XYZ file of C-alpha atoms in Angstrom:
308
model
C 0.000 0.000 0.000
C 1.387 3.432 -0.943
C 2.007 6.106 1.660
C -0.857 8.207 0.256
C -3.212 5.228 0.443
C -2.101 4.555 4.020
C -2.826 8.135 5.064
C -6.181 8.110 3.296
C -7.131 4.810 4.895
C -6.139 6.076 8.339
C -8.166 9.279 7.971
C -11.207 7.387 6.708
C -11.079 4.825 9.510
C -10.596 7.532 12.131
C -13.623 9.400 10.795
C -15.750 6.256 10.606
C -14.746 4.514 13.832
C -12.610 6.891 15.884
C -9.691 4.474 15.484
C -6.961 4.546 12.813
C -7.038 0.723 12.604
C -10.819 0.603 12.282
C -11.311 -1.939 15.079
C -12.005 -0.167 18.383
C -13.573 -2.161 21.220
C -17.136 -1.316 20.198
C -16.551 -2.736 16.693
C -15.095 -5.966 18.099
C -18.158 -6.232 20.356
C -20.272 -6.779 17.221
C -19.060 -10.390 17.399
C -20.600 -10.739 20.870
C -24.218 -10.960 21.984
C -26.907 -13.628 22.064
C -29.206 -12.746 19.175
C -29.202 -11.727 15.508
C -29.980 -8.083 16.214
C -32.581 -5.827 14.645
C -31.728 -6.367 10.977
C -31.382 -9.394 8.708
C -27.949 -10.344 7.456
C -27.371 -8.848 3.992
C -30.802 -7.239 4.093
C -31.621 -3.672 3.107
C -30.058 -1.914 6.129
C -26.917 -4.087 6.028
C -26.476 -3.377 2.324
C -27.030 0.382 2.457
C -24.847 0.985 5.502
C -21.971 -1.115 4.122
C -21.819 0.975 0.948
C -19.169 3.617 0.292
C -22.082 5.897 -0.636
C -22.486 6.503 3.105
C -19.530 8.907 2.897
C -21.719 11.272 0.875
C -24.895 10.411 2.768
C -23.479 11.596 6.087
C -22.790 15.066 4.675
C -26.196 15.225 2.999
C -27.967 14.228 6.215
C -26.197 16.968 8.189
C -27.123 19.586 5.584
C -30.786 18.621 5.615
C -30.953 18.316 9.408
C -29.570 21.852 9.765
C -32.703 23.313 8.156
C -34.851 22.543 11.204
C -34.272 25.458 13.615
C -34.770 23.213 16.633
C -32.149 20.729 15.502
C -29.921 23.625 14.470
C -30.231 25.221 17.907
C -29.047 22.008 19.552
C -26.020 21.848 17.244
C -25.204 25.530 17.745
C -25.616 25.501 21.523
C -24.161 22.119 22.430
C -22.207 20.480 19.606
C -18.415 20.295 19.444
C -18.424 19.908 15.676
C -16.071 22.878 15.097
C -13.564 21.803 17.757
C -13.682 18.077 17.028
C -15.544 17.347 13.768
C -14.116 13.853 13.333
C -14.898 12.955 16.931
C -18.516 14.008 16.563
C -18.810 12.126 13.278
C -17.271 8.994 14.784
C -19.786 9.110 17.651
C -22.696 9.196 15.209
C -21.202 6.445 13.055
C -20.739 4.300 16.166
C -24.462 4.439 16.922
C -25.440 3.650 13.315
C -23.056 0.692 13.079
C -24.015 -0.777 16.451
C -27.737 -0.527 15.709
C -27.316 -1.948 12.200
C -24.955 -4.839 12.886
C -24.970 -5.399 16.630
C -27.094 -7.565 18.888
C -30.230 -6.001 20.310
C -28.422 -5.597 23.641
C -25.559 -3.667 22.037
C -28.006 -1.549 20.038
C -29.946 -0.679 23.174
C -26.764 0.109 25.088
C -25.560 2.468 22.366
C -28.958 4.118 22.133
C -28.903 4.673 25.888
C -25.420 6.232 25.554
C -26.709 8.710 22.974
C -29.788 9.433 25.103
C -27.621 10.257 28.129
C -25.749 12.832 26.084
C -28.995 14.224 24.685
C -30.539 14.503 28.162
C -28.604 17.717 28.860
C -29.175 19.222 25.400
C -31.999 21.718 25.772
C -32.735 25.375 25.194
C -34.922 27.614 23.064
C -35.169 28.635 19.434
C -37.290 30.646 17.027
C -39.240 28.330 14.724
C -39.853 28.766 11.023
C -42.940 30.892 11.708
C -41.133 33.234 14.097
C -42.516 31.805 17.355
C -40.337 31.122 20.407
C -40.100 27.420 21.301
C -38.331 25.267 23.833
C -36.336 22.270 22.612
C -34.805 19.098 23.977
C -32.643 16.715 21.955
C -34.753 13.826 23.265
C -37.950 15.465 21.992
C -39.651 12.888 19.713
C -40.549 15.683 17.276
C -36.911 16.649 16.717
C -35.892 12.992 16.678
C -38.373 12.459 13.856
C -36.779 15.150 11.681
C -33.290 13.753 12.291
C -34.539 10.256 11.430
C -36.235 11.445 8.236
C -33.173 13.380 7.083
C -30.885 10.428 7.789
C -33.098 7.876 6.048
C -33.609 10.075 2.998
C -29.884 10.833 2.704
C -28.713 7.240 2.931
C -31.419 5.956 0.603
C -30.790 8.660 -2.006
C -27.020 8.222 -1.975
C -27.264 4.438 -2.192
C -29.518 4.786 -5.224
C -27.043 7.217 -6.773
C -23.691 5.606 -5.932
C -24.470 2.136 -4.622
C -22.232 -0.787 -5.486
C -24.604 -2.224 -8.104
C -24.549 0.879 -10.290
C -26.432 4.161 -10.435
C -29.687 2.628 -9.211
C -27.963 1.095 -6.194
C -30.009 -2.089 -5.917
C -31.234 -2.684 -2.393
C -32.611 -6.094 -1.320
C -36.379 -5.602 -1.358
C -36.024 -2.153 -2.931
C -36.192 1.342 -1.384
C -39.342 0.540 0.599
C -37.524 -2.323 2.338
C -34.786 0.023 3.538
C -37.224 2.654 4.814
C -39.289 -0.031 6.571
C -36.247 -1.694 8.127
C -34.626 1.523 9.322
C -37.923 2.521 10.949
C -36.798 0.199 13.768
C -33.902 2.584 14.452
C -36.353 5.487 14.518
C -38.419 3.714 17.155
C -35.287 3.178 19.247
C -34.893 6.974 19.217
C -38.549 7.435 20.308
C -39.954 8.328 16.884
C -43.565 7.235 17.329
C -44.545 6.453 13.741
C -41.542 6.490 11.400
C -42.336 6.124 7.681
C -42.245 2.621 6.209
C -42.244 3.406 2.460
C -40.104 5.665 0.291
C -43.186 7.608 -0.839
C -44.254 8.226 2.751
C -40.717 9.322 3.628
C -40.772 11.898 0.825
C -44.206 13.190 1.866
C -43.140 13.562 5.483
C -39.987 15.508 4.627
C -41.755 17.788 2.167
C -44.462 18.376 4.765
C -41.961 20.193 6.986
C -41.122 22.467 4.062
C -44.747 23.089 3.108
C -45.717 23.942 6.701
C -42.908 26.496 6.947
C -41.085 24.598 9.703
C -37.707 24.799 7.951
C -35.598 27.867 7.396
C -32.165 29.079 6.419
C -30.553 31.690 8.665
C -27.147 32.800 9.918
C -26.691 29.660 12.006
C -27.430 27.477 9.001
C -24.967 29.453 6.909
C -22.280 28.940 9.572
C -22.814 25.174 9.525
C -22.868 25.074 5.727
C -19.614 27.062 5.593
C -17.991 24.625 8.011
C -19.310 21.553 6.220
C -18.070 22.974 2.932
C -14.484 23.290 4.190
C -13.754 21.425 7.435
C -10.139 21.276 8.675
C -8.993 18.476 6.359
C -5.733 18.723 4.444
C -4.131 17.157 1.400
C -5.873 14.355 -0.473
C -8.531 14.030 2.245
C -9.440 17.718 1.906
C -9.689 17.574 -1.877
C -11.749 14.389 -1.738
C -14.055 15.797 0.908
C -14.826 18.901 -1.152
C -15.921 16.626 -3.986
C -18.165 14.660 -1.619
C -19.705 17.898 -0.339
C -20.500 18.990 -3.896
C -21.991 15.563 -4.561
C -24.198 15.786 -1.460
C -25.469 19.190 -2.597
C -26.189 17.793 -6.079
C -28.631 15.232 -4.636
C -30.701 17.805 -2.720
C -33.910 19.087 -4.352
C -33.789 22.753 -5.348
C -36.034 24.135 -2.541
C -33.693 22.707 0.092
C -30.595 23.968 -1.699
C -32.168 27.425 -1.791
C -32.758 27.412 1.978
C -29.201 26.235 2.575
C -27.799 28.897 0.267
C -25.902 26.384 -1.886
C -25.860 25.737 -5.604
C -25.391 22.580 -7.600
C -21.971 22.455 -9.241
C -21.769 22.768 -13.023
C -19.029 20.093 -12.950
C -19.873 16.356 -13.356
C -19.585 15.712 -9.627
C -21.859 12.648 -9.633
C -19.558 10.792 -12.024
C -16.405 12.058 -10.328
C -17.761 10.948 -6.959
C -18.339 7.440 -8.273
C -14.628 7.254 -9.069
C -13.625 8.822 -5.744
C -15.743 6.345 -3.767
C -14.192 3.471 -5.672
C -10.724 4.748 -4.733
C -11.748 5.187 -1.099
C -13.158 1.657 -1.067
C -9.906 0.298 -2.467
C -7.917 2.160 0.200
C -10.057 0.725 2.983
C -9.820 -2.793 1.564
C -6.034 -2.606 1.170
C -5.270 -2.951 4.873
C -5.564 -5.796 7.361
C -8.640 -4.483 9.196
C -12.081 -6.076 8.999
C -15.304 -4.239 8.134
C -17.958 -3.968 10.827
C -20.282 -6.466 9.180
C -17.532 -9.122 9.246
C -17.545 -8.994 13.049
C -21.342 -9.263 13.000
C -21.118 -12.329 10.768
C -18.866 -13.940 13.397
C -21.670 -13.533 15.918
C -24.272 -14.968 13.546
C -22.132 -17.989 12.653
C -21.491 -18.645 16.366
C -25.205 -18.481 17.108
C -25.932 -20.887 14.236
C -23.301 -23.303 15.520
C -24.718 -23.094 19.041
C -28.221 -23.798 17.693
C -27.019 -26.885 15.807
C -25.201 -28.156 18.874
C -28.268 -27.628 21.057
């Protein structure tokens, strides 16, 4: 592996797991536990979250989430994203990976960890209609918006850059992913998460139509940071391409609120190449992907069942 590939792999693994080797304790714990977890092996959620398209999806989700003034207030008042952007990203990725590939016990433990952090996140904000409102990060209403933005981002990016080509084939199709990932929404106290792609789209657009979203100075600050975080060299150049790709997948009304424009360059095609290179860099080392540890747990459980 070249020195450039080594550096790229290390930065990617640090961003995705908080560990330059990609195997911190919480990843190794995916091999432990006494059940299959919330999601079927190689099902829709496994497939989408194992894709390199998630590198774009994470940026897209953050952009869309920022348009809700309640969610934005929590980020502005409590988040350490400017001081430690990779640390914050790694914390979010940890929850996603543990819920997707872990046992139900590990998923619940990680959800409780996130909830403990959210318990102190509260304050006030001015909503899209100009009214003063109180917020709490554990508010099911705010959790719903975060869930919708996440689901839409990961589904859209998988369909655009998934491994099986531009349509990004998902086992069972887009509806299967939305329905499966609804289980994660329920873990975060979302009462009735959408279960079809059409319902997901209607729910997101409903926030826009009701005037609950807005772009303001806080949103512009987050967009400016997301556009150029403190990444250098190859990682910085690659990230700027991924940011442009995330913007390209957003419908025009949301881009207008964010104050961003779609690039005139062929960023969708360029991103396909960049994701392939990133995937090669990750595969070039000795580390194991998260789902490989989960498969160890599943094979152990199958062996135990045969023995019993």
